[in-house]
Amino acid sequence: MKLAIAAAAWILIACSARPQTLDELAALYRYDRNAPLDIQQKELAARDGYKLYSISFALPKGARMPGFLVSPNEPGRKPAIVWMHSGGAIEFLGNAVLMARAGAVSLLVGEAEGMPGGSAEQARDQLIADVIGLRRRRPASSPQ
């Protein structure tokens, strides 16, 4: 009986979901290009093939996004990977080191500090826009 109720609930949830429109998806990539990011970055370690930084940047309404930046030692433009997860910024640090040794920059974001309340979807959408703005302003990552 519990299985039937759970299955019925899942079906109702799935049926009520709708795909996002193109305008809704495009809104995720709109941001104020003139808003200051106030990037604070501190080198924590320089190892064979990569550098590890503690990083934070400004979010709207006074909030900050902390995390880690892992960058290959070689200069020049690099592809960028943004790691977003619920286990904290350190959860995929080992994977980011492997990616840096392979030539990619990784930004591992943590939990926003001082973020105003709202739905999980609103927080996700704002975080996507903020990380895209940060990535586009960092010269070591590719804009595409």
Short mmCIF file of C-alpha atoms in Angstrom, two decimals, residues 3 45 65 70-73 79 84 86 108 122:
data_model
loop_
_atom_site.label_atom_id
_atom_site.label_comp_id
_atom_site.label_asym_id
_atom_site.label_seq_id
_atom_site.Cartn_x
_atom_site.Cartn_y
_atom_site.Cartn_z
CA LEU A 3 4.46 1.66 -2.43
CA ALA A 45 49.12 25.85 -2.31
CA MET A 65 29.98 33.00 -2.43
CA VAL A 70 42.06 25.15 -8.94
CA SER A 71 44.13 26.32 -11.90
CA PRO A 72 46.80 24.69 -14.06
CA ASN A 73 50.29 26.18 -13.73
CA PRO A 79 38.40 25.65 -20.37
CA MET A 84 28.05 22.87 -7.84
CA SER A 86 25.52 20.02 -1.79
CA LEU A 108 34.18 24.75 -6.65
CA GLN A 122 15.43 31.07 -7.15
#
